XYZ file of C-alpha atoms in Angstrom:
83
model
C 77.072 83.652 113.533
C 80.193 82.825 111.542
C 80.903 84.844 108.439
C 81.602 82.833 105.274
C 85.309 82.538 104.533
C 86.464 85.044 101.929
C 87.900 83.442 98.802
C 91.393 84.970 98.707
C 93.070 85.246 95.307
C 96.046 87.344 96.418
C 97.597 86.664 99.851
C 99.357 89.438 101.746
C 103.122 89.604 101.453
C 105.161 88.189 104.321
C 107.429 91.249 104.443
C 106.367 94.762 103.508
C 103.004 96.113 102.363
C 100.814 94.723 99.598
C 100.095 91.381 98.009
C 102.238 88.447 96.969
C 101.868 86.054 94.077
C 98.369 84.701 93.419
C 97.278 81.586 95.300
C 94.353 80.545 93.048
C 93.893 80.008 89.338
C 91.594 83.060 89.219
C 94.382 85.235 90.582
C 96.809 83.877 88.008
C 94.312 84.597 85.211
C 93.933 88.192 86.422
C 97.724 88.611 86.575
C 98.292 87.125 83.090
C 95.528 89.277 81.575
C 96.998 92.380 83.254
C 100.464 91.592 81.868
C 99.011 90.897 78.394
C 97.301 94.296 78.411
C 100.531 96.009 79.552
C 102.497 94.329 76.743
C 99.801 95.342 74.253
C 99.991 98.906 75.567
C 103.767 98.934 75.027
C 103.424 97.580 71.483
C 100.627 99.930 70.391
C 101.625 103.126 72.224
C 105.390 103.094 72.348
C 106.465 105.190 75.350
C 108.956 107.315 73.371
C 106.458 108.067 70.591
C 103.162 108.365 72.534
C 104.121 108.957 76.188
C 100.775 110.419 77.339
C 98.689 107.643 75.818
C 101.058 104.958 77.098
C 101.228 106.216 80.686
C 97.508 107.009 80.777
C 96.572 103.468 79.783
C 99.298 102.033 82.027
C 97.919 104.005 84.985
C 94.319 102.883 84.363
C 95.323 99.213 83.951
C 97.433 99.288 87.104
C 94.653 100.987 89.051
C 92.170 98.308 87.940
C 94.631 95.557 88.876
C 95.169 97.080 92.344
C 91.404 97.391 92.866
C 90.975 93.692 92.032
C 93.806 92.826 94.442
C 92.146 94.941 97.144
C 88.753 93.309 96.514
C 89.909 89.665 96.223
C 93.041 89.760 98.395
C 93.890 89.774 102.062
C 93.762 93.100 103.831
C 97.108 94.789 103.140
C 99.118 95.987 106.093
C 102.756 96.415 106.944
C 104.185 93.013 107.888
C 107.525 92.004 109.349
C 107.324 88.278 108.687
C 105.625 85.396 110.458
C 105.090 85.937 114.139
């Protein structure tokens, strides 16, 4: 029995490990929301004034973004280009 095709939001990079730019509108929305939250974090908790708060929130946001990429993206592996 064929498995249903996974809806990929973030394709794997051609070179290196990880994901490339989003390939669906849902992926772009996730990326824009992530960047908006990072900018808000910078404006509210300025790194020089509140370094622990800034980096704590930055770490949590980045972890959530990576989890979404892992869930809705291609399996990451080390790639050396198209073969």
